[in-house]
Short mmCIF file of N, CA and C in Angstrom, two decimals:
data_model
loop_
_atom_site.label_atom_id
_atom_site.label_comp_id
_atom_site.label_asym_id
_atom_site.label_seq_id
_atom_site.Cartn_x
_atom_site.Cartn_y
_atom_site.Cartn_z
N MET V 1 -61.06 9.43 -30.60
CA MET V 1 -61.54 8.20 -30.05
C MET V 1 -60.69 7.86 -28.84
N THR V 2 -61.35 7.49 -27.77
CA THR V 2 -60.61 7.11 -26.57
C THR V 2 -61.08 5.77 -26.09
N GLY V 3 -60.17 5.00 -25.48
CA GLY V 3 -60.53 3.71 -24.89
C GLY V 3 -60.87 2.69 -25.95
N SER V 4 -60.88 1.43 -25.55
CA SER V 4 -61.19 0.38 -26.51
C SER V 4 -62.70 0.28 -26.69
N GLY V 5 -63.10 0.07 -27.90
CA GLY V 5 -64.51 -0.11 -28.20
C GLY V 5 -65.30 1.18 -28.29
N SER V 6 -64.67 2.34 -28.13
CA SER V 6 -65.39 3.60 -28.24
C SER V 6 -65.66 3.90 -29.70
N LEU V 7 -66.81 4.44 -29.94
CA LEU V 7 -67.16 4.85 -31.30
C LEU V 7 -66.96 6.34 -31.44
N PRO V 8 -66.58 6.79 -32.61
CA PRO V 8 -66.43 8.22 -32.80
C PRO V 8 -67.79 8.91 -32.64
N THR V 9 -67.74 10.14 -32.20
CA THR V 9 -68.96 10.92 -32.08
C THR V 9 -69.49 11.19 -33.48
N PRO V 10 -70.78 10.93 -33.71
CA PRO V 10 -71.30 11.18 -35.06
C PRO V 10 -71.29 12.67 -35.38
N HIS V 11 -71.15 12.96 -36.66
CA HIS V 11 -71.19 14.34 -37.11
C HIS V 11 -72.62 14.84 -37.02
N PRO V 12 -72.80 16.13 -36.80
CA PRO V 12 -74.16 16.66 -36.80
C PRO V 12 -74.79 16.52 -38.17
N ASP V 13 -76.09 16.64 -38.21
CA ASP V 13 -76.83 16.58 -39.47
C ASP V 13 -76.26 17.64 -40.41
N PRO V 14 -75.84 17.24 -41.64
CA PRO V 14 -75.28 18.22 -42.57
C PRO V 14 -76.22 19.39 -42.84
N ALA V 15 -77.53 19.17 -42.76
CA ALA V 15 -78.47 20.25 -43.01
C ALA V 15 -78.33 21.35 -41.96
N ASP V 16 -77.80 21.02 -40.78
CA ASP V 16 -77.62 21.99 -39.71
C ASP V 16 -76.30 22.74 -39.81
N ALA V 17 -75.47 22.40 -40.77
CA ALA V 17 -74.12 22.95 -40.84
C ALA V 17 -74.06 24.34 -41.44
N VAL V 18 -75.13 24.82 -42.02
CA VAL V 18 -75.12 26.14 -42.63
C VAL V 18 -76.07 27.03 -41.86
N GLY V 19 -75.57 28.16 -41.42
CA GLY V 19 -76.39 29.11 -40.69
C GLY V 19 -77.06 30.06 -41.66
N PRO V 20 -77.39 31.27 -41.19
CA PRO V 20 -78.00 32.25 -42.08
C PRO V 20 -77.10 32.53 -43.27
N VAL V 21 -77.65 33.12 -44.30
CA VAL V 21 -76.92 33.38 -45.53
C VAL V 21 -75.57 34.01 -45.22
N GLY V 22 -74.52 33.38 -45.77
CA GLY V 22 -73.19 33.92 -45.64
C GLY V 22 -72.45 33.54 -44.36
N THR V 23 -73.07 32.73 -43.50
CA THR V 23 -72.38 32.33 -42.29
C THR V 23 -72.28 30.83 -42.23
N ALA V 24 -71.21 30.35 -41.66
CA ALA V 24 -71.03 28.91 -41.50
C ALA V 24 -71.49 28.51 -40.11
N GLY V 25 -72.00 27.31 -40.01
CA GLY V 25 -72.42 26.76 -38.73
C GLY V 25 -71.23 26.11 -38.07
N PRO V 26 -71.34 24.82 -37.72
CA PRO V 26 -70.23 24.10 -37.10
C PRO V 26 -68.99 24.13 -37.98
N ALA V 27 -67.90 23.61 -37.44
CA ALA V 27 -66.61 23.68 -38.12
C ALA V 27 -66.65 23.17 -39.55
N GLU V 28 -67.50 22.18 -39.82
CA GLU V 28 -67.57 21.63 -41.17
C GLU V 28 -68.77 22.23 -41.89
N ALA V 29 -68.53 23.14 -42.82
CA ALA V 29 -69.61 23.76 -43.58
C ALA V 29 -69.97 22.86 -44.75
N VAL V 30 -71.23 22.77 -45.04
CA VAL V 30 -71.70 21.97 -46.17
C VAL V 30 -71.51 22.77 -47.44
N ARG V 31 -70.89 22.16 -48.43
CA ARG V 31 -70.75 22.80 -49.73
C ARG V 31 -71.92 22.36 -50.60
N ARG V 32 -72.55 23.31 -51.20
CA ARG V 32 -73.69 23.05 -52.07
C ARG V 32 -73.20 22.58 -53.43
N THR V 33 -74.07 21.85 -54.13
CA THR V 33 -73.71 21.28 -55.43
C THR V 33 -74.48 21.97 -56.54
N VAL V 34 -73.78 22.29 -57.61
CA VAL V 34 -74.37 22.87 -58.81
C VAL V 34 -74.04 21.97 -59.98
N ILE V 35 -75.04 21.67 -60.80
CA ILE V 35 -74.80 20.96 -62.06
C ILE V 35 -74.70 22.01 -63.16
N VAL V 36 -73.59 21.99 -63.88
CA VAL V 36 -73.37 22.84 -65.05
C VAL V 36 -73.43 21.92 -66.26
N SER V 37 -74.19 22.32 -67.28
CA SER V 37 -74.36 21.45 -68.43
C SER V 37 -74.57 22.25 -69.70
N GLY V 38 -74.06 21.70 -70.78
CA GLY V 38 -74.41 22.21 -72.09
C GLY V 38 -75.74 21.60 -72.50
N VAL V 39 -76.33 22.13 -73.55
CA VAL V 39 -77.58 21.57 -74.07
C VAL V 39 -77.24 20.55 -75.17
N ALA V 40 -78.23 19.76 -75.53
CA ALA V 40 -78.00 18.62 -76.43
C ALA V 40 -77.38 19.02 -77.77
N SER V 41 -77.74 20.17 -78.31
CA SER V 41 -77.26 20.54 -79.64
C SER V 41 -75.94 21.30 -79.65
N ASP V 42 -75.37 21.58 -78.49
CA ASP V 42 -74.21 22.47 -78.42
C ASP V 42 -72.94 21.73 -78.04
N SER V 43 -71.94 21.76 -78.93
CA SER V 43 -70.68 21.04 -78.70
C SER V 43 -69.60 21.91 -78.07
N HIS V 44 -69.89 23.14 -77.75
CA HIS V 44 -68.88 24.03 -77.17
C HIS V 44 -68.59 23.66 -75.72
N THR V 45 -67.32 23.77 -75.34
CA THR V 45 -66.92 23.43 -73.97
C THR V 45 -66.31 24.60 -73.20
N TRP V 46 -65.76 25.59 -73.89
CA TRP V 46 -65.09 26.69 -73.18
C TRP V 46 -66.03 27.38 -72.22
N ASN V 47 -67.30 27.56 -72.62
CA ASN V 47 -68.27 28.23 -71.77
C ASN V 47 -68.54 27.42 -70.50
N LEU V 48 -68.53 26.11 -70.62
CA LEU V 48 -68.80 25.24 -69.47
C LEU V 48 -67.64 25.27 -68.48
N ILE V 49 -66.42 25.32 -69.00
CA ILE V 49 -65.25 25.42 -68.12
C ILE V 49 -65.27 26.77 -67.40
N TYR V 50 -65.57 27.83 -68.14
CA TYR V 50 -65.66 29.16 -67.52
C TYR V 50 -66.71 29.16 -66.42
N LEU V 51 -67.89 28.63 -66.70
CA LEU V 51 -68.95 28.60 -65.70
C LEU V 51 -68.56 27.76 -64.49
N GLN V 52 -67.92 26.64 -64.74
CA GLN V 52 -67.47 25.80 -63.62
C GLN V 52 -66.55 26.60 -62.71
N MET V 53 -65.59 27.29 -63.29
CA MET V 53 -64.65 28.07 -62.48
C MET V 53 -65.36 29.19 -61.73
N LEU V 54 -66.29 29.87 -62.39
CA LEU V 54 -67.05 30.94 -61.76
C LEU V 54 -67.87 30.42 -60.58
N VAL V 55 -68.57 29.32 -60.78
CA VAL V 55 -69.43 28.76 -59.74
C VAL V 55 -68.59 28.23 -58.58
N GLU V 56 -67.46 27.62 -58.88
CA GLU V 56 -66.56 27.17 -57.80
C GLU V 56 -66.03 28.36 -57.01
N GLU V 57 -65.74 29.46 -57.69
CA GLU V 57 -65.29 30.67 -57.01
C GLU V 57 -66.36 31.18 -56.04
N LEU V 58 -67.62 30.94 -56.35
CA LEU V 58 -68.72 31.35 -55.49
C LEU V 58 -68.91 30.41 -54.30
N GLY V 59 -68.11 29.33 -54.24
CA GLY V 59 -68.15 28.44 -53.09
C GLY V 59 -68.92 27.16 -53.26
N TYR V 60 -69.30 26.84 -54.47
CA TYR V 60 -70.08 25.62 -54.73
C TYR V 60 -69.19 24.49 -55.24
N ASP V 61 -69.62 23.26 -55.02
CA ASP V 61 -69.05 22.12 -55.71
C ASP V 61 -69.77 22.01 -57.04
N VAL V 62 -69.05 21.70 -58.10
CA VAL V 62 -69.63 21.67 -59.44
C VAL V 62 -69.50 20.29 -60.05
N VAL V 63 -70.60 19.82 -60.63
CA VAL V 63 -70.61 18.64 -61.48
C VAL V 63 -70.82 19.18 -62.89
N ASN V 64 -69.78 19.10 -63.72
CA ASN V 64 -69.84 19.62 -65.08
C ASN V 64 -70.12 18.43 -66.00
N LEU V 65 -71.32 18.40 -66.58
CA LEU V 65 -71.71 17.28 -67.44
C LEU V 65 -71.15 17.40 -68.85
N GLY V 66 -70.62 18.57 -69.20
CA GLY V 66 -69.99 18.72 -70.50
C GLY V 66 -70.95 19.17 -71.59
N ALA V 67 -70.50 19.02 -72.82
CA ALA V 67 -71.23 19.47 -74.00
C ALA V 67 -72.11 18.35 -74.57
N CYS V 68 -73.05 18.73 -75.42
CA CYS V 68 -73.94 17.79 -76.12
C CYS V 68 -74.60 16.80 -75.15
N VAL V 69 -75.08 17.30 -74.04
CA VAL V 69 -75.68 16.43 -73.02
C VAL V 69 -77.12 16.10 -73.44
N PRO V 70 -77.41 14.82 -73.66
CA PRO V 70 -78.79 14.43 -73.99
C PRO V 70 -79.72 14.79 -72.83
N ASP V 71 -80.93 15.19 -73.17
CA ASP V 71 -81.91 15.58 -72.15
C ASP V 71 -82.06 14.51 -71.08
N ASP V 72 -82.17 13.26 -71.48
CA ASP V 72 -82.39 12.18 -70.51
C ASP V 72 -81.22 12.02 -69.55
N LEU V 73 -80.00 12.25 -70.02
CA LEU V 73 -78.84 12.18 -69.13
C LEU V 73 -78.88 13.31 -68.10
N LEU V 74 -79.21 14.50 -68.55
CA LEU V 74 -79.32 15.63 -67.62
C LEU V 74 -80.39 15.35 -66.57
N VAL V 75 -81.52 14.84 -67.00
CA VAL V 75 -82.61 14.51 -66.07
C VAL V 75 -82.15 13.47 -65.06
N ARG V 76 -81.50 12.40 -65.52
CA ARG V 76 -81.03 11.35 -64.60
C ARG V 76 -80.02 11.88 -63.60
N GLU V 77 -79.08 12.69 -64.06
CA GLU V 77 -78.07 13.25 -63.16
C GLU V 77 -78.70 14.17 -62.12
N CYS V 78 -79.67 14.96 -62.54
CA CYS V 78 -80.35 15.85 -61.59
C CYS V 78 -81.16 15.05 -60.58
N GLN V 79 -81.81 13.98 -61.02
CA GLN V 79 -82.55 13.12 -60.09
C GLN V 79 -81.60 12.48 -59.09
N ALA V 80 -80.48 11.98 -59.56
CA ALA V 80 -79.54 11.26 -58.69
C ALA V 80 -78.81 12.19 -57.73
N ARG V 81 -78.44 13.38 -58.18
CA ARG V 81 -77.59 14.27 -57.38
C ARG V 81 -78.36 15.30 -56.57
N ARG V 82 -79.59 15.58 -56.95
CA ARG V 82 -80.41 16.58 -56.25
C ARG V 82 -79.62 17.88 -56.02
N PRO V 83 -79.20 18.54 -57.10
CA PRO V 83 -78.35 19.73 -56.97
C PRO V 83 -79.11 20.90 -56.34
N ASP V 84 -78.34 21.85 -55.85
CA ASP V 84 -78.91 23.08 -55.29
C ASP V 84 -79.20 24.11 -56.38
N LEU V 85 -78.61 23.89 -57.56
CA LEU V 85 -78.80 24.78 -58.70
C LEU V 85 -78.40 24.01 -59.96
N VAL V 86 -79.15 24.24 -61.05
CA VAL V 86 -78.81 23.68 -62.36
C VAL V 86 -78.55 24.87 -63.28
N VAL V 87 -77.39 24.86 -63.93
CA VAL V 87 -76.99 25.94 -64.83
C VAL V 87 -76.81 25.34 -66.22
N LEU V 88 -77.64 25.78 -67.18
CA LEU V 88 -77.53 25.34 -68.56
C LEU V 88 -76.92 26.46 -69.39
N SER V 89 -76.04 26.09 -70.31
CA SER V 89 -75.36 27.09 -71.12
C SER V 89 -75.34 26.67 -72.58
N SER V 90 -75.44 27.68 -73.45
CA SER V 90 -75.38 27.43 -74.88
C SER V 90 -74.70 28.61 -75.55
N VAL V 91 -73.86 28.32 -76.52
CA VAL V 91 -73.25 29.40 -77.31
C VAL V 91 -73.48 29.20 -78.81
N ASN V 92 -74.25 28.18 -79.18
CA ASN V 92 -74.46 27.92 -80.60
C ASN V 92 -75.71 28.60 -81.16
N GLY V 93 -76.47 29.28 -80.30
CA GLY V 93 -77.66 29.98 -80.77
C GLY V 93 -78.93 29.16 -80.73
N HIS V 94 -78.87 27.95 -80.22
CA HIS V 94 -80.07 27.10 -80.15
C HIS V 94 -80.51 26.83 -78.71
N GLY V 95 -79.96 27.57 -77.77
CA GLY V 95 -80.29 27.36 -76.36
C GLY V 95 -81.76 27.61 -76.04
N TYR V 96 -82.38 28.55 -76.74
CA TYR V 96 -83.79 28.83 -76.51
C TYR V 96 -84.62 27.58 -76.77
N GLN V 97 -84.44 26.98 -77.94
CA GLN V 97 -85.22 25.79 -78.30
C GLN V 97 -84.89 24.61 -77.38
N ASP V 98 -83.62 24.34 -77.18
CA ASP V 98 -83.22 23.24 -76.30
C ASP V 98 -83.70 23.48 -74.87
N GLY V 99 -83.58 24.72 -74.42
CA GLY V 99 -83.98 25.05 -73.06
C GLY V 99 -85.46 24.81 -72.80
N LEU V 100 -86.31 25.24 -73.73
CA LEU V 100 -87.75 25.02 -73.56
C LEU V 100 -88.06 23.54 -73.42
N ARG V 101 -87.40 22.73 -74.20
CA ARG V 101 -87.66 21.29 -74.19
C ARG V 101 -87.17 20.64 -72.89
N VAL V 102 -85.94 20.94 -72.47
CA VAL V 102 -85.36 20.23 -71.33
C VAL V 102 -85.92 20.72 -70.00
N VAL V 103 -86.27 22.00 -69.88
CA VAL V 103 -86.80 22.47 -68.59
C VAL V 103 -88.15 21.83 -68.30
N GLU V 104 -88.91 21.55 -69.34
CA GLU V 104 -90.19 20.86 -69.15
C GLU V 104 -89.95 19.47 -68.54
N LYS V 105 -88.94 18.79 -69.02
CA LYS V 105 -88.61 17.45 -68.49
C LYS V 105 -88.12 17.54 -67.05
N LEU V 106 -87.30 18.53 -66.75
CA LEU V 106 -86.79 18.69 -65.39
C LEU V 106 -87.91 19.05 -64.42
N ARG V 107 -88.78 19.94 -64.82
CA ARG V 107 -89.86 20.39 -63.94
C ARG V 107 -90.93 19.31 -63.75
N ALA V 108 -90.95 18.31 -64.62
CA ALA V 108 -91.91 17.21 -64.47
C ALA V 108 -91.54 16.28 -63.31
N ILE V 109 -90.33 16.43 -62.78
CA ILE V 109 -89.87 15.59 -61.67
C ILE V 109 -90.17 16.31 -60.36
N PRO V 110 -91.06 15.75 -59.54
CA PRO V 110 -91.44 16.44 -58.30
C PRO V 110 -90.25 16.84 -57.42
N ALA V 111 -89.24 16.00 -57.32
CA ALA V 111 -88.09 16.31 -56.46
C ALA V 111 -87.31 17.53 -56.95
N LEU V 112 -87.48 17.92 -58.21
CA LEU V 112 -86.76 19.07 -58.75
C LEU V 112 -87.65 20.30 -58.86
N GLY V 113 -88.86 20.20 -58.34
CA GLY V 113 -89.83 21.28 -58.47
C GLY V 113 -89.36 22.61 -57.89
N GLU V 114 -88.60 22.58 -56.83
CA GLU V 114 -88.12 23.80 -56.18
C GLU V 114 -86.66 24.11 -56.48
N THR V 115 -86.00 23.25 -57.24
CA THR V 115 -84.58 23.46 -57.57
C THR V 115 -84.45 24.63 -58.54
N PRO V 116 -83.64 25.63 -58.22
CA PRO V 116 -83.44 26.71 -59.18
C PRO V 116 -82.75 26.18 -60.44
N ILE V 117 -83.30 26.55 -61.59
CA ILE V 117 -82.75 26.16 -62.88
C ILE V 117 -82.61 27.43 -63.71
N VAL V 118 -81.41 27.66 -64.23
CA VAL V 118 -81.16 28.86 -65.03
C VAL V 118 -80.56 28.46 -66.37
N ILE V 119 -80.69 29.35 -67.33
CA ILE V 119 -80.09 29.15 -68.64
C ILE V 119 -79.43 30.45 -69.07
N GLY V 120 -78.34 30.32 -69.80
CA GLY V 120 -77.67 31.51 -70.25
C GLY V 120 -76.79 31.26 -71.46
N GLY V 121 -76.28 32.36 -72.00
CA GLY V 121 -75.41 32.30 -73.15
C GLY V 121 -76.07 32.86 -74.39
N LYS V 122 -75.63 32.37 -75.52
CA LYS V 122 -76.21 32.79 -76.80
C LYS V 122 -77.39 31.87 -77.07
N LEU V 123 -78.56 32.33 -76.70
CA LEU V 123 -79.76 31.49 -76.74
C LEU V 123 -80.45 31.53 -78.09
N GLY V 124 -80.17 32.51 -78.90
CA GLY V 124 -80.74 32.62 -80.23
C GLY V 124 -79.68 33.09 -81.20
N VAL V 125 -80.01 33.09 -82.46
CA VAL V 125 -79.03 33.45 -83.48
C VAL V 125 -78.97 34.96 -83.72
N ARG V 126 -79.83 35.72 -83.07
CA ARG V 126 -79.88 37.17 -83.29
C ARG V 126 -79.24 37.98 -82.17
N GLY V 127 -78.56 37.36 -81.24
CA GLY V 127 -77.98 38.10 -80.11
C GLY V 127 -78.89 38.04 -78.91
N ALA V 128 -79.00 39.16 -78.19
CA ALA V 128 -79.82 39.20 -76.98
C ALA V 128 -81.27 38.85 -77.30
N GLU V 129 -81.87 38.11 -76.41
CA GLU V 129 -83.24 37.64 -76.62
C GLU V 129 -84.25 38.75 -76.36
N SER V 130 -85.38 38.66 -77.04
CA SER V 130 -86.47 39.60 -76.81
C SER V 130 -87.11 39.30 -75.47
N GLN V 131 -87.77 40.29 -74.91
CA GLN V 131 -88.48 40.10 -73.64
C GLN V 131 -89.52 39.00 -73.77
N GLU V 132 -90.13 38.89 -74.93
CA GLU V 132 -91.14 37.85 -75.15
C GLU V 132 -90.53 36.45 -75.02
N ARG V 133 -89.39 36.24 -75.64
CA ARG V 133 -88.74 34.92 -75.57
C ARG V 133 -88.20 34.63 -74.18
N VAL V 134 -87.64 35.63 -73.52
CA VAL V 134 -87.20 35.46 -72.13
C VAL V 134 -88.41 35.09 -71.27
N GLY V 135 -89.52 35.76 -71.49
CA GLY V 135 -90.75 35.45 -70.76
C GLY V 135 -91.21 34.02 -70.97
N ARG V 136 -91.08 33.52 -72.19
CA ARG V 136 -91.46 32.12 -72.46
C ARG V 136 -90.55 31.15 -71.71
N LEU V 137 -89.26 31.44 -71.67
CA LEU V 137 -88.34 30.57 -70.93
C LEU V 137 -88.68 30.57 -69.44
N LEU V 138 -88.99 31.74 -68.90
CA LEU V 138 -89.36 31.82 -67.48
C LEU V 138 -90.68 31.10 -67.23
N ALA V 139 -91.65 31.28 -68.11
CA ALA V 139 -92.94 30.61 -67.96
C ALA V 139 -92.80 29.09 -68.07
N ALA V 140 -91.84 28.64 -68.86
CA ALA V 140 -91.62 27.20 -69.04
C ALA V 140 -91.02 26.54 -67.81
N GLY V 141 -90.39 27.35 -66.93
CA GLY V 141 -89.85 26.77 -65.70
C GLY V 141 -88.47 27.24 -65.28
N PHE V 142 -87.81 28.07 -66.08
CA PHE V 142 -86.52 28.60 -65.65
C PHE V 142 -86.74 29.66 -64.58
N ASP V 143 -85.83 29.72 -63.63
CA ASP V 143 -85.89 30.73 -62.59
C ASP V 143 -85.22 32.02 -63.01
N ALA V 144 -84.30 31.94 -63.95
CA ALA V 144 -83.63 33.13 -64.47
C ALA V 144 -83.06 32.81 -65.84
N VAL V 145 -82.93 33.86 -66.65
CA VAL V 145 -82.37 33.75 -68.00
C VAL V 145 -81.27 34.80 -68.10
N PHE V 146 -80.08 34.36 -68.47
CA PHE V 146 -78.92 35.25 -68.62
C PHE V 146 -78.46 35.16 -70.07
N ASP V 147 -79.09 35.97 -70.93
CA ASP V 147 -78.78 35.85 -72.35
C ASP V 147 -77.53 36.62 -72.71
N ASP V 148 -77.31 36.78 -73.97
CA ASP V 148 -76.06 37.31 -74.53
C ASP V 148 -75.95 38.82 -74.34
N ARG V 149 -75.88 39.25 -73.10
CA ARG V 149 -75.74 40.68 -72.78
C ARG V 149 -74.44 40.89 -72.01
N ALA V 150 -73.95 42.10 -72.04
CA ALA V 150 -72.67 42.41 -71.40
C ALA V 150 -72.70 42.20 -69.89
N ASP V 151 -73.85 42.38 -69.25
CA ASP V 151 -73.93 42.27 -67.79
C ASP V 151 -74.39 40.90 -67.30
N ALA V 152 -74.38 39.90 -68.16
CA ALA V 152 -74.91 38.58 -67.80
C ALA V 152 -74.14 37.93 -66.64
N VAL V 153 -72.82 38.05 -66.63
CA VAL V 153 -72.03 37.42 -65.57
C VAL V 153 -72.30 38.11 -64.23
N VAL V 154 -72.37 39.43 -64.24
CA VAL V 154 -72.68 40.16 -63.01
C VAL V 154 -74.06 39.77 -62.51
N ALA V 155 -75.02 39.68 -63.41
CA ALA V 155 -76.38 39.30 -63.02
C ALA V 155 -76.42 37.88 -62.46
N PHE V 156 -75.67 36.96 -63.08
CA PHE V 156 -75.63 35.59 -62.58
C PHE V 156 -75.03 35.53 -61.19
N ARG V 157 -73.93 36.24 -60.98
CA ARG V 157 -73.31 36.27 -59.65
C ARG V 157 -74.30 36.79 -58.61
N GLY V 158 -75.04 37.81 -58.96
CA GLY V 158 -76.06 38.35 -58.04
C GLY V 158 -77.14 37.33 -57.74
N PHE V 159 -77.56 36.60 -58.75
CA PHE V 159 -78.57 35.55 -58.57
C PHE V 159 -78.05 34.47 -57.62
N ALA V 160 -76.84 34.00 -57.86
CA ALA V 160 -76.26 32.94 -57.04
C ALA V 160 -76.04 33.40 -55.60
N ALA V 161 -75.79 34.68 -55.41
CA ALA V 161 -75.52 35.20 -54.07
C ALA V 161 -76.75 35.19 -53.17
N VAL V 162 -77.93 35.20 -53.75
CA VAL V 162 -79.15 35.26 -52.93
C VAL V 162 -79.92 33.94 -52.92
N LEU V 163 -79.32 32.88 -53.42
CA LEU V 163 -79.99 31.58 -53.37
C LEU V 163 -80.20 31.17 -51.92
N PRO V 164 -81.36 30.59 -51.61
CA PRO V 164 -81.56 30.08 -50.25
C PRO V 164 -80.50 29.04 -49.92
N GLY V 165 -79.93 29.13 -48.73
CA GLY V 165 -78.92 28.15 -48.32
C GLY V 165 -77.71 28.17 -49.21
N ARG V 166 -77.35 29.35 -49.71
CA ARG V 166 -76.23 29.43 -50.66
C ARG V 166 -74.96 28.89 -50.05
N ALA V 167 -74.01 28.63 -50.90
CA ALA V 167 -72.73 28.06 -50.47
C ALA V 167 -72.04 28.98 -49.47
N VAL V 168 -71.26 28.38 -48.61
CA VAL V 168 -70.49 29.18 -47.65
C VAL V 168 -69.05 29.25 -48.11
N GLY V 169 -68.39 30.31 -47.74
CA GLY V 169 -66.97 30.44 -48.03
C GLY V 169 -66.66 30.93 -49.43
N GLY V 170 -67.68 31.24 -50.23
CA GLY V 170 -67.42 31.69 -51.59
C GLY V 170 -67.16 33.18 -51.65
N LEU V 171 -66.61 33.61 -52.76
CA LEU V 171 -66.36 35.02 -53.00
C LEU V 171 -67.56 35.62 -53.69
N LEU V 172 -67.86 36.85 -53.37
CA LEU V 172 -68.96 37.52 -54.06
C LEU V 172 -68.52 38.79 -54.71
#
């Protein structure tokens, strides 16, 4: 700022701050926001902390809603924050049932219609999910399903790396 009464130069539109995938625009790069959440029936937290750290490593800001998140709270937070990605996690084996229910509520909100929503973890009590059940989760509105398989973390990282307007400055 120079001289009396001068106003600072306004910052450019944040939407213009990110260039093509993997490149930053102006000096201030926009960090994308990801909501990480447990499902209503799952009280585990270690998985959510792990996911938060993984997603932050990829260059995103994370809002971790924690465990036992009621569907309505998740919906309200997603409406208010308009995240670039929603990541749901379950390790109690009931993620399939909870996921089907909550993704329907999230997809009913027009503003979240294009928001990528994924679910992962131990989604059923039998280990890795069948293709039929994964197909049902995808048909219900999830963009990807990362069930209880050894390569789930690698697959998730790959998914996050190709998101439109992905975070800048993250590790891949």
